[in-house]
Amino acid sequence: MILQERLEQAFQQFGWTRIPDILHHVAEEASNENIPYLEFLDKLLQEELTAKHDRFIKMKTRMAHLPYRKTMDQYDFTFQPSIEERRIRDLATLRFVEHQENLIFLGPPGTGKTHLAVALALEAIAKRYTVYFTTAHDLVQTLQQAHRNNTIQQKMKTYIKPHILIIDEIGYRKMEDEAAHFFFQIVSERYEKGSIILTSNKSYGSWGEIFGDSVLATAILDRLLHHSSTVNIKGESYRIKEKKKAGFFRQDKQEEEK
Ligand code: ADP
Ligand code: MG
């Protein structure tokens, strides 16, 4: 068997995909530039490890079910002065995840709650934490369906196991009794075990309405807030800012004409 074939077979058996792509080029370079054997080997292995890490991150990102990809650096803090950038950067160190604490973003629509939750998720995945993103509505619908199919125990694991569970958009719809009960169960099961990042357009005072039962709302808030931080965003919608820029609003034009 010729050398080339034997190498290819070996790479295949190891499951290495990056080295075969670059071997020829790196070997040529090493021989032209008299690179020591160990340095050559190190370069190949580091390339393979980087590629493996990238594949892992890609897979974990897919599994997290994020609605879109937005990073911390894509967030314009100057547009939202009610948020202290330093505080968000501190949250991005993910110490709160290490300590199984929760994080709640409150604020009106379009202020970047989901964006920041997604950005933190990407930071977390890069640090090899597992993340699962769901909207509150999908969460309770999925659990209600699983309950009917007798697969609730199994389905609960999807929401209990990841290091971070993101529950987006609490409060857009009221929950029925059964839905609120499932929501409570998730919050209880994760309590002091794994972080929840939650977003809502409703202040805590109106959570009784969301869950249709103030006793249950209190029990949920009690567990959720015990080890947690809240980021209150008070500001204008970024979506509307972009529309204004594009001249969607007549009032805006009139202002400009003045
Ligand atoms: P919501 O608070 O309703 O969850 P989103 O996070 O979905 O809002 O933000 C709406 C859109 O505006 C997204 O595309 C998001 O990336 C963008 N966005 C919101 N705030 C900012 C910001 N301060 N800087 C950059 N983009 C922003
Ligand atoms: Mg949102």
PDB file of C-alpha atoms and ligand atoms in Angstrom:
ATOM      1  CA  MET A   1       0.000   0.000   0.000  1.00  0.00           C
ATOM      2  CA  ILE A   2       1.391   3.372  -0.842  1.00  0.00           C
ATOM      3  CA  LEU A   3       2.065   5.875   1.896  1.00  0.00           C
ATOM      4  CA  GLN A   4      -0.667   8.268   0.825  1.00  0.00           C
ATOM      5  CA  GLU A   5      -3.363   5.600   1.025  1.00  0.00           C
ATOM      6  CA  ARG A   6      -2.152   4.331   4.371  1.00  0.00           C
ATOM      7  CA  LEU A   7      -2.219   7.835   5.793  1.00  0.00           C
ATOM      8  CA  GLU A   8      -5.717   8.443   4.506  1.00  0.00           C
ATOM      9  CA  GLN A   9      -6.941   5.218   6.066  1.00  0.00           C
ATOM     10  CA  ALA A  10      -5.372   6.117   9.383  1.00  0.00           C
ATOM     11  CA  PHE A  11      -6.992   9.576   9.382  1.00  0.00           C
ATOM     12  CA  GLN A  12     -10.295   8.004   8.579  1.00  0.00           C
ATOM     13  CA  GLN A  13      -9.988   5.557  11.463  1.00  0.00           C
ATOM     14  CA  PHE A  14      -9.177   8.371  13.874  1.00  0.00           C
ATOM     15  CA  GLY A  15     -12.089  10.353  12.468  1.00  0.00           C
ATOM     16  CA  TRP A  16      -9.741  13.189  11.525  1.00  0.00           C
ATOM     17  CA  THR A  17     -11.004  15.371   8.720  1.00  0.00           C
ATOM     18  CA  ARG A  18      -8.890  18.524   8.847  1.00  0.00           C
ATOM     19  CA  ILE A  19      -5.395  17.009   8.591  1.00  0.00           C
ATOM     20  CA  PRO A  20      -6.053  15.245   5.259  1.00  0.00           C
ATOM     21  CA  ASP A  21      -7.052  18.632   3.810  1.00  0.00           C
ATOM     22  CA  ILE A  22      -3.921  20.473   4.873  1.00  0.00           C
ATOM     23  CA  LEU A  23      -1.293  17.734   5.116  1.00  0.00           C
ATOM     24  CA  HIS A  24       0.134  18.148   1.666  1.00  0.00           C
ATOM     25  CA  HIS A  25       0.531  21.884   1.969  1.00  0.00           C
ATOM     26  CA  VAL A  26       1.899  21.838   5.522  1.00  0.00           C
ATOM     27  CA  ALA A  27       4.369  19.057   4.702  1.00  0.00           C
ATOM     28  CA  GLU A  28       5.668  20.953   1.706  1.00  0.00           C
ATOM     29  CA  GLU A  29       6.022  24.106   3.741  1.00  0.00           C
ATOM     30  CA  ALA A  30       7.845  22.202   6.502  1.00  0.00           C
ATOM     31  CA  SER A  31      10.330  20.742   4.088  1.00  0.00           C
ATOM     32  CA  ASN A  32      10.938  24.070   2.311  1.00  0.00           C
ATOM     33  CA  GLU A  33      11.442  25.947   5.532  1.00  0.00           C
ATOM     34  CA  ASN A  34      13.236  23.252   7.488  1.00  0.00           C
ATOM     35  CA  ILE A  35      10.572  23.154  10.175  1.00  0.00           C
ATOM     36  CA  PRO A  36      11.424  20.657  12.961  1.00  0.00           C
ATOM     37  CA  TYR A  37       9.415  17.415  13.018  1.00  0.00           C
ATOM     38  CA  LEU A  38       7.779  18.138  16.336  1.00  0.00           C
ATOM     39  CA  GLU A  39       6.665  21.576  15.247  1.00  0.00           C
ATOM     40  CA  PHE A  40       5.189  20.085  12.094  1.00  0.00           C
ATOM     41  CA  LEU A  41       3.291  17.467  14.074  1.00  0.00           C
ATOM     42  CA  ASP A  42       2.082  20.089  16.543  1.00  0.00           C
ATOM     43  CA  LYS A  43       0.734  22.284  13.748  1.00  0.00           C
ATOM     44  CA  LEU A  44      -1.250  19.413  12.250  1.00  0.00           C
ATOM     45  CA  LEU A  45      -2.724  18.324  15.571  1.00  0.00           C
ATOM     46  CA  GLN A  46      -3.658  21.845  16.637  1.00  0.00           C
ATOM     47  CA  GLU A  47      -5.473  22.373  13.336  1.00  0.00           C
ATOM     48  CA  GLU A  48      -7.397  19.143  13.835  1.00  0.00           C
ATOM     49  CA  LEU A  49      -8.319  20.063  17.419  1.00  0.00           C
ATOM     50  CA  THR A  50      -9.549  23.511  16.353  1.00  0.00           C
ATOM     51  CA  ALA A  51     -11.676  21.976  13.623  1.00  0.00           C
ATOM     52  CA  LYS A  52     -13.076  19.466  16.097  1.00  0.00           C
ATOM     53  CA  HIS A  53     -13.961  22.241  18.532  1.00  0.00           C
ATOM     54  CA  ASP A  54     -15.676  24.218  15.762  1.00  0.00           C
ATOM     55  CA  ARG A  55     -17.725  21.186  14.788  1.00  0.00           C
ATOM     56  CA  PHE A  56     -18.714  20.652  18.396  1.00  0.00           C
ATOM     57  CA  ILE A  57     -19.798  24.286  18.807  1.00  0.00           C
ATOM     58  CA  LYS A  58     -21.797  24.140  15.584  1.00  0.00           C
ATOM     59  CA  MET A  59     -23.600  21.005  16.720  1.00  0.00           C
ATOM     60  CA  LYS A  60     -24.347  22.421  20.182  1.00  0.00           C
ATOM     61  CA  THR A  61     -25.595  25.652  18.619  1.00  0.00           C
ATOM     62  CA  ARG A  62     -27.969  23.679  16.401  1.00  0.00           C
ATOM     63  CA  MET A  63     -29.180  21.689  19.388  1.00  0.00           C
ATOM     64  CA  ALA A  64     -29.879  24.904  21.330  1.00  0.00           C
ATOM     65  CA  HIS A  65     -32.680  25.879  18.904  1.00  0.00           C
ATOM     66  CA  LEU A  66     -31.793  29.571  18.941  1.00  0.00           C
ATOM     67  CA  PRO A  67     -34.223  31.715  16.903  1.00  0.00           C
ATOM     68  CA  TYR A  68     -31.299  33.640  15.367  1.00  0.00           C
ATOM     69  CA  ARG A  69     -27.605  34.249  15.906  1.00  0.00           C
ATOM     70  CA  LYS A  70     -26.705  37.588  17.425  1.00  0.00           C
ATOM     71  CA  THR A  71     -23.612  38.273  19.468  1.00  0.00           C
ATOM     72  CA  MET A  72     -22.866  40.596  22.341  1.00  0.00           C
ATOM     73  CA  ASP A  73     -20.735  42.741  20.055  1.00  0.00           C
ATOM     74  CA  GLN A  74     -23.693  43.230  17.734  1.00  0.00           C
ATOM     75  CA  TYR A  75     -25.665  44.826  20.554  1.00  0.00           C
ATOM     76  CA  ASP A  76     -25.540  48.616  20.476  1.00  0.00           C
ATOM     77  CA  PHE A  77     -25.411  49.651  24.118  1.00  0.00           C
ATOM     78  CA  THR A  78     -25.473  53.343  23.251  1.00  0.00           C
ATOM     79  CA  PHE A  79     -28.975  52.890  21.857  1.00  0.00           C
ATOM     80  CA  GLN A  80     -30.233  51.451  25.153  1.00  0.00           C
ATOM     81  CA  PRO A  81     -28.752  53.613  27.946  1.00  0.00           C
ATOM     82  CA  SER A  82     -30.954  51.991  30.618  1.00  0.00           C
ATOM     83  CA  ILE A  83     -28.634  48.971  30.359  1.00  0.00           C
ATOM     84  CA  GLU A  84     -25.206  49.222  31.847  1.00  0.00           C
ATOM     85  CA  GLU A  85     -22.821  47.603  29.398  1.00  0.00           C
ATOM     86  CA  ARG A  86     -20.417  46.690  32.176  1.00  0.00           C
ATOM     87  CA  ARG A  87     -23.128  44.703  33.914  1.00  0.00           C
ATOM     88  CA  ILE A  88     -23.995  42.741  30.783  1.00  0.00           C
ATOM     89  CA  ARG A  89     -20.298  42.078  30.089  1.00  0.00           C
ATOM     90  CA  ASP A  90     -20.049  40.801  33.641  1.00  0.00           C
ATOM     91  CA  LEU A  91     -23.020  38.488  33.061  1.00  0.00           C
ATOM     92  CA  ALA A  92     -21.228  37.255  29.942  1.00  0.00           C
ATOM     93  CA  THR A  93     -18.517  35.806  32.175  1.00  0.00           C
ATOM     94  CA  LEU A  94     -21.275  33.284  32.995  1.00  0.00           C
ATOM     95  CA  ARG A  95     -20.538  33.164  36.697  1.00  0.00           C
ATOM     96  CA  PHE A  96     -24.300  33.060  37.207  1.00  0.00           C
ATOM     97  CA  VAL A  97     -24.403  29.811  35.226  1.00  0.00           C
ATOM     98  CA  GLU A  98     -21.653  28.321  37.360  1.00  0.00           C
ATOM     99  CA  HIS A  99     -23.766  29.142  40.424  1.00  0.00           C
ATOM    100  CA  GLN A 100     -27.044  27.892  38.901  1.00  0.00           C
ATOM    101  CA  GLU A 101     -28.554  31.370  39.192  1.00  0.00           C
ATOM    102  CA  ASN A 102     -31.279  32.789  36.993  1.00  0.00           C
ATOM    103  CA  LEU A 103     -31.325  35.875  34.836  1.00  0.00           C
ATOM    104  CA  ILE A 104     -34.429  37.772  33.852  1.00  0.00           C
ATOM    105  CA  PHE A 105     -34.705  40.401  31.132  1.00  0.00           C
ATOM    106  CA  LEU A 106     -37.736  42.635  31.497  1.00  0.00           C
ATOM    107  CA  GLY A 107     -38.743  45.338  29.070  1.00  0.00           C
ATOM    108  CA  PRO A 108     -40.994  46.404  26.227  1.00  0.00           C
ATOM    109  CA  PRO A 109     -40.895  44.690  22.814  1.00  0.00           C
ATOM    110  CA  GLY A 110     -37.918  45.333  20.550  1.00  0.00           C
ATOM    111  CA  THR A 111     -35.508  46.391  23.280  1.00  0.00           C
ATOM    112  CA  GLY A 112     -33.157  43.471  22.752  1.00  0.00           C
ATOM    113  CA  LYS A 113     -34.203  40.966  25.399  1.00  0.00           C
ATOM    114  CA  THR A 114     -34.055  38.004  23.045  1.00  0.00           C
ATOM    115  CA  HIS A 115     -30.894  39.350  21.401  1.00  0.00           C
ATOM    116  CA  LEU A 116     -29.078  39.487  24.751  1.00  0.00           C
ATOM    117  CA  ALA A 117     -30.357  36.060  25.781  1.00  0.00           C
ATOM    118  CA  VAL A 118     -29.119  34.619  22.476  1.00  0.00           C
ATOM    119  CA  ALA A 119     -25.760  36.399  22.816  1.00  0.00           C
ATOM    120  CA  LEU A 120     -25.288  34.901  26.285  1.00  0.00           C
ATOM    121  CA  ALA A 121     -26.282  31.509  24.918  1.00  0.00           C
ATOM    122  CA  LEU A 122     -23.560  31.730  22.261  1.00  0.00           C
ATOM    123  CA  GLU A 123     -20.983  32.715  24.888  1.00  0.00           C
ATOM    124  CA  ALA A 124     -22.111  29.772  26.999  1.00  0.00           C
ATOM    125  CA  ILE A 125     -21.939  27.282  24.139  1.00  0.00           C
ATOM    126  CA  ALA A 126     -18.413  28.476  23.343  1.00  0.00           C
ATOM    127  CA  LYS A 127     -17.555  27.594  26.936  1.00  0.00           C
ATOM    128  CA  ARG A 128     -19.090  24.168  26.471  1.00  0.00           C
ATOM    129  CA  TYR A 129     -22.254  24.728  28.447  1.00  0.00           C
ATOM    130  CA  THR A 130     -25.408  23.183  27.032  1.00  0.00           C
ATOM    131  CA  VAL A 131     -28.292  25.500  26.177  1.00  0.00           C
ATOM    132  CA  TYR A 132     -31.895  25.034  25.136  1.00  0.00           C
ATOM    133  CA  PHE A 133     -34.039  27.891  23.852  1.00  0.00           C
ATOM    134  CA  THR A 134     -37.818  27.854  23.810  1.00  0.00           C
ATOM    135  CA  THR A 135     -40.631  30.357  23.970  1.00  0.00           C
ATOM    136  CA  ALA A 136     -42.908  30.077  26.986  1.00  0.00           C
ATOM    137  CA  HIS A 137     -45.768  29.267  24.644  1.00  0.00           C
ATOM    138  CA  ASP A 138     -43.914  26.398  22.926  1.00  0.00           C
ATOM    139  CA  LEU A 139     -42.711  25.092  26.266  1.00  0.00           C
ATOM    140  CA  VAL A 140     -46.163  24.641  27.744  1.00  0.00           C
ATOM    141  CA  GLN A 141     -47.673  23.438  24.467  1.00  0.00           C
ATOM    142  CA  THR A 142     -44.985  20.792  24.118  1.00  0.00           C
ATOM    143  CA  LEU A 143     -45.467  19.651  27.692  1.00  0.00           C
ATOM    144  CA  GLN A 144     -49.248  19.527  27.381  1.00  0.00           C
ATOM    145  CA  GLN A 145     -48.901  17.433  24.234  1.00  0.00           C
ATOM    146  CA  ALA A 146     -46.377  15.146  25.936  1.00  0.00           C
ATOM    147  CA  HIS A 147     -48.750  14.783  28.861  1.00  0.00           C
ATOM    148  CA  ARG A 148     -51.470  13.554  26.522  1.00  0.00           C
ATOM    149  CA  ASN A 149     -49.017  11.143  24.873  1.00  0.00           C
ATOM    150  CA  ASN A 150     -47.690   9.849  28.175  1.00  0.00           C
ATOM    151  CA  THR A 151     -44.180  11.030  27.334  1.00  0.00           C
ATOM    152  CA  ILE A 152     -44.037  13.845  29.832  1.00  0.00           C
ATOM    153  CA  GLN A 153     -41.148  12.428  31.908  1.00  0.00           C
ATOM    154  CA  GLN A 154     -39.000  12.099  28.837  1.00  0.00           C
ATOM    155  CA  LYS A 155     -39.918  15.529  27.508  1.00  0.00           C
ATOM    156  CA  MET A 156     -39.238  17.199  30.835  1.00  0.00           C
ATOM    157  CA  LYS A 157     -35.612  16.109  30.479  1.00  0.00           C
ATOM    158  CA  THR A 158     -35.194  18.373  27.437  1.00  0.00           C
ATOM    159  CA  TYR A 159     -35.913  21.324  29.689  1.00  0.00           C
ATOM    160  CA  ILE A 160     -34.215  20.084  32.853  1.00  0.00           C
ATOM    161  CA  LYS A 161     -30.921  18.753  31.532  1.00  0.00           C
ATOM    162  CA  PRO A 162     -29.232  21.721  29.804  1.00  0.00           C
ATOM    163  CA  HIS A 163     -27.034  24.016  31.888  1.00  0.00           C
ATOM    164  CA  ILE A 164     -29.121  26.946  30.643  1.00  0.00           C
ATOM    165  CA  LEU A 165     -32.791  26.942  29.721  1.00  0.00           C
ATOM    166  CA  ILE A 166     -33.928  30.090  27.926  1.00  0.00           C
ATOM    167  CA  ILE A 167     -37.646  30.753  28.211  1.00  0.00           C
ATOM    168  CA  ASP A 168     -38.524  33.605  25.906  1.00  0.00           C
ATOM    169  CA  GLU A 169     -41.616  35.793  25.872  1.00  0.00           C
ATOM    170  CA  ILE A 170     -43.350  35.096  29.142  1.00  0.00           C
ATOM    171  CA  GLY A 171     -46.484  37.133  29.341  1.00  0.00           C
ATOM    172  CA  TYR A 172     -47.476  37.557  25.721  1.00  0.00           C
ATOM    173  CA  ARG A 173     -50.288  35.122  26.389  1.00  0.00           C
ATOM    174  CA  LYS A 174     -52.025  34.109  29.568  1.00  0.00           C
ATOM    175  CA  MET A 175     -51.519  30.520  30.614  1.00  0.00           C
ATOM    176  CA  GLU A 176     -54.316  28.147  31.442  1.00  0.00           C
ATOM    177  CA  ASP A 177     -54.190  26.268  34.747  1.00  0.00           C
ATOM    178  CA  GLU A 178     -52.589  23.155  33.333  1.00  0.00           C
ATOM    179  CA  ALA A 179     -49.997  25.144  31.367  1.00  0.00           C
ATOM    180  CA  ALA A 180     -49.106  27.236  34.409  1.00  0.00           C
ATOM    181  CA  HIS A 181     -48.720  24.050  36.422  1.00  0.00           C
ATOM    182  CA  PHE A 182     -46.228  22.640  33.881  1.00  0.00           C
ATOM    183  CA  PHE A 183     -44.358  25.903  33.917  1.00  0.00           C
ATOM    184  CA  PHE A 184     -44.131  25.740  37.695  1.00  0.00           C
ATOM    185  CA  GLN A 185     -42.820  22.193  37.461  1.00  0.00           C
ATOM    186  CA  ILE A 186     -39.959  23.226  35.174  1.00  0.00           C
ATOM    187  CA  VAL A 187     -39.002  26.131  37.420  1.00  0.00           C
ATOM    188  CA  SER A 188     -39.089  23.882  40.514  1.00  0.00           C
ATOM    189  CA  GLU A 189     -37.096  21.095  38.901  1.00  0.00           C
ATOM    190  CA  ARG A 190     -34.382  23.499  37.824  1.00  0.00           C
ATOM    191  CA  TYR A 191     -34.315  25.389  41.100  1.00  0.00           C
ATOM    192  CA  GLU A 192     -30.712  25.508  42.386  1.00  0.00           C
ATOM    193  CA  LYS A 193     -29.770  22.949  39.722  1.00  0.00           C
ATOM    194  CA  GLY A 194     -29.536  24.905  36.484  1.00  0.00           C
ATOM    195  CA  SER A 195     -29.907  28.463  35.238  1.00  0.00           C
ATOM    196  CA  ILE A 196     -32.946  29.860  33.540  1.00  0.00           C
ATOM    197  CA  ILE A 197     -32.731  32.937  31.356  1.00  0.00           C
ATOM    198  CA  LEU A 198     -36.148  34.415  31.007  1.00  0.00           C
ATOM    199  CA  THR A 199     -37.532  37.312  29.004  1.00  0.00           C
ATOM    200  CA  SER A 200     -40.801  39.113  29.570  1.00  0.00           C
ATOM    201  CA  ASN A 201     -42.575  42.280  28.556  1.00  0.00           C
ATOM    202  CA  LYS A 202     -44.521  42.241  31.835  1.00  0.00           C
ATOM    203  CA  SER A 203     -43.268  43.490  35.168  1.00  0.00           C
ATOM    204  CA  TYR A 204     -43.386  41.063  38.095  1.00  0.00           C
ATOM    205  CA  GLY A 205     -46.480  42.791  39.438  1.00  0.00           C
ATOM    206  CA  SER A 206     -48.582  41.475  36.567  1.00  0.00           C
ATOM    207  CA  TRP A 207     -47.349  37.889  36.667  1.00  0.00           C
ATOM    208  CA  GLY A 208     -50.452  36.898  38.612  1.00  0.00           C
ATOM    209  CA  GLU A 209     -52.435  37.672  35.467  1.00  0.00           C
ATOM    210  CA  ILE A 210     -50.108  35.628  33.259  1.00  0.00           C
ATOM    211  CA  PHE A 211     -50.528  32.505  35.348  1.00  0.00           C
ATOM    212  CA  GLY A 212     -54.164  33.147  36.105  1.00  0.00           C
ATOM    213  CA  ASP A 213     -53.527  32.373  39.761  1.00  0.00           C
ATOM    214  CA  SER A 214     -51.614  34.650  42.084  1.00  0.00           C
ATOM    215  CA  VAL A 215     -50.707  31.822  44.476  1.00  0.00           C
ATOM    216  CA  LEU A 216     -49.006  29.904  41.685  1.00  0.00           C
ATOM    217  CA  ALA A 217     -47.405  33.100  40.347  1.00  0.00           C
ATOM    218  CA  THR A 218     -45.963  33.767  43.802  1.00  0.00           C
ATOM    219  CA  ALA A 219     -44.611  30.225  44.044  1.00  0.00           C
ATOM    220  CA  ILE A 220     -43.024  30.529  40.596  1.00  0.00           C
ATOM    221  CA  LEU A 221     -41.496  33.939  41.336  1.00  0.00           C
ATOM    222  CA  ASP A 222     -40.277  32.736  44.718  1.00  0.00           C
ATOM    223  CA  ARG A 223     -38.146  29.994  43.181  1.00  0.00           C
ATOM    224  CA  LEU A 224     -37.185  31.951  40.100  1.00  0.00           C
ATOM    225  CA  LEU A 225     -35.997  35.035  41.948  1.00  0.00           C
ATOM    226  CA  HIS A 226     -34.331  33.441  44.965  1.00  0.00           C
ATOM    227  CA  HIS A 227     -30.931  33.312  43.214  1.00  0.00           C
ATOM    228  CA  SER A 228     -31.268  35.643  40.298  1.00  0.00           C
ATOM    229  CA  SER A 229     -30.594  38.990  38.725  1.00  0.00           C
ATOM    230  CA  THR A 230     -33.010  41.113  36.771  1.00  0.00           C
ATOM    231  CA  VAL A 231     -32.101  43.398  33.918  1.00  0.00           C
ATOM    232  CA  ASN A 232     -34.786  46.027  33.474  1.00  0.00           C
ATOM    233  CA  ILE A 233     -34.697  47.571  30.020  1.00  0.00           C
ATOM    234  CA  LYS A 234     -36.560  50.830  29.730  1.00  0.00           C
ATOM    235  CA  GLY A 235     -36.293  52.204  26.269  1.00  0.00           C
ATOM    236  CA  GLU A 236     -37.392  52.462  22.728  1.00  0.00           C
ATOM    237  CA  SER A 237     -37.776  49.558  20.339  1.00  0.00           C
ATOM    238  CA  TYR A 238     -34.777  49.000  18.105  1.00  0.00           C
ATOM    239  CA  ARG A 239     -37.081  47.714  15.384  1.00  0.00           C
ATOM    240  CA  ILE A 240     -38.932  51.028  15.360  1.00  0.00           C
ATOM    241  CA  LYS A 241     -35.665  52.924  15.276  1.00  0.00           C
ATOM    242  CA  GLU A 242     -34.700  51.024  12.136  1.00  0.00           C
ATOM    243  CA  LYS A 243     -38.097  51.699  10.552  1.00  0.00           C
ATOM    244  CA  LYS A 244     -37.806  55.377  11.421  1.00  0.00           C
ATOM    245  CA  LYS A 245     -34.443  55.489   9.750  1.00  0.00           C
ATOM    246  CA  ALA A 246     -35.995  53.977   6.650  1.00  0.00           C
ATOM    247  CA  GLY A 247     -38.667  56.680   6.728  1.00  0.00           C
ATOM    248  CA  PHE A 248     -41.624  54.422   7.551  1.00  0.00           C
ATOM    249  CA  PHE A 249     -43.174  56.916   9.902  1.00  0.00           C
ATOM    250  CA  ARG A 250     -44.695  60.070   8.525  1.00  0.00           C
ATOM    251  CA  GLN A 251     -44.427  61.894  11.829  1.00  0.00           C
ATOM    252  CA  ASP A 252     -40.718  61.394  11.577  1.00  0.00           C
ATOM    253  CA  LYS A 253     -40.552  62.938   8.146  1.00  0.00           C
ATOM    254  CA  GLN A 254     -42.505  65.956   9.302  1.00  0.00           C
ATOM    255  CA  GLU A 255     -40.040  66.392  12.133  1.00  0.00           C
ATOM    256  CA  GLU A 256     -37.186  66.295   9.689  1.00  0.00           C
ATOM    257  CA  GLU A 257     -38.847  68.863   7.470  1.00  0.00           C
ATOM    258  CA  LYS A 258     -39.213  71.321  10.322  1.00  0.00           C
TER     259      LYS A 258
HETATM  260  P1  ADP B   1     -37.193  41.792  22.255  1.00  0.00           P
HETATM  261  O1  ADP B   1     -36.851  42.687  23.410  1.00  0.00           O
HETATM  262  O2  ADP B   1     -38.593  42.018  21.772  1.00  0.00           O
HETATM  263  O3  ADP B   1     -36.887  40.363  22.502  1.00  0.00           O
HETATM  264  P2  ADP B   1     -35.177  41.508  20.215  1.00  0.00           P
HETATM  265  O4  ADP B   1     -34.041  41.113  21.075  1.00  0.00           O
HETATM  266  O5  ADP B   1     -35.785  40.418  19.396  1.00  0.00           O
HETATM  267  O6  ADP B   1     -36.280  42.290  21.054  1.00  0.00           O
HETATM  268  O7  ADP B   1     -34.697  42.691  19.266  1.00  0.00           O
HETATM  269  C1  ADP B   1     -35.399  43.009  18.066  1.00  0.00           C
HETATM  270  C2  ADP B   1     -34.403  43.206  16.948  1.00  0.00           C
HETATM  271  O8  ADP B   1     -33.658  44.387  17.183  1.00  0.00           O
HETATM  272  C3  ADP B   1     -33.386  42.084  16.837  1.00  0.00           C
HETATM  273  O9  ADP B   1     -33.042  41.934  15.483  1.00  0.00           O
HETATM  274  C4  ADP B   1     -32.193  42.605  17.635  1.00  0.00           C
HETATM  275  O10 ADP B   1     -30.990  42.069  17.162  1.00  0.00           O
HETATM  276  C5  ADP B   1     -32.279  44.092  17.376  1.00  0.00           C
HETATM  277  N1  ADP B   1     -31.833  44.893  18.516  1.00  0.00           N
HETATM  278  C6  ADP B   1     -32.549  45.225  19.612  1.00  0.00           C
HETATM  279  N2  ADP B   1     -31.867  46.046  20.416  1.00  0.00           N
HETATM  280  C7  ADP B   1     -30.669  46.237  19.818  1.00  0.00           C
HETATM  281  C8  ADP B   1     -29.505  47.004  20.152  1.00  0.00           C
HETATM  282  N3  ADP B   1     -29.464  47.775  21.262  1.00  0.00           N
HETATM  283  N4  ADP B   1     -28.456  46.953  19.305  1.00  0.00           N
HETATM  284  C9  ADP B   1     -28.503  46.221  18.177  1.00  0.00           C
HETATM  285  N5  ADP B   1     -29.572  45.495  17.804  1.00  0.00           N
HETATM  286  C10 ADP B   1     -30.646  45.500  18.596  1.00  0.00           C
HETATM  287 MG    MG B   2     -38.040  38.782  22.060  1.00  0.00          MG
END
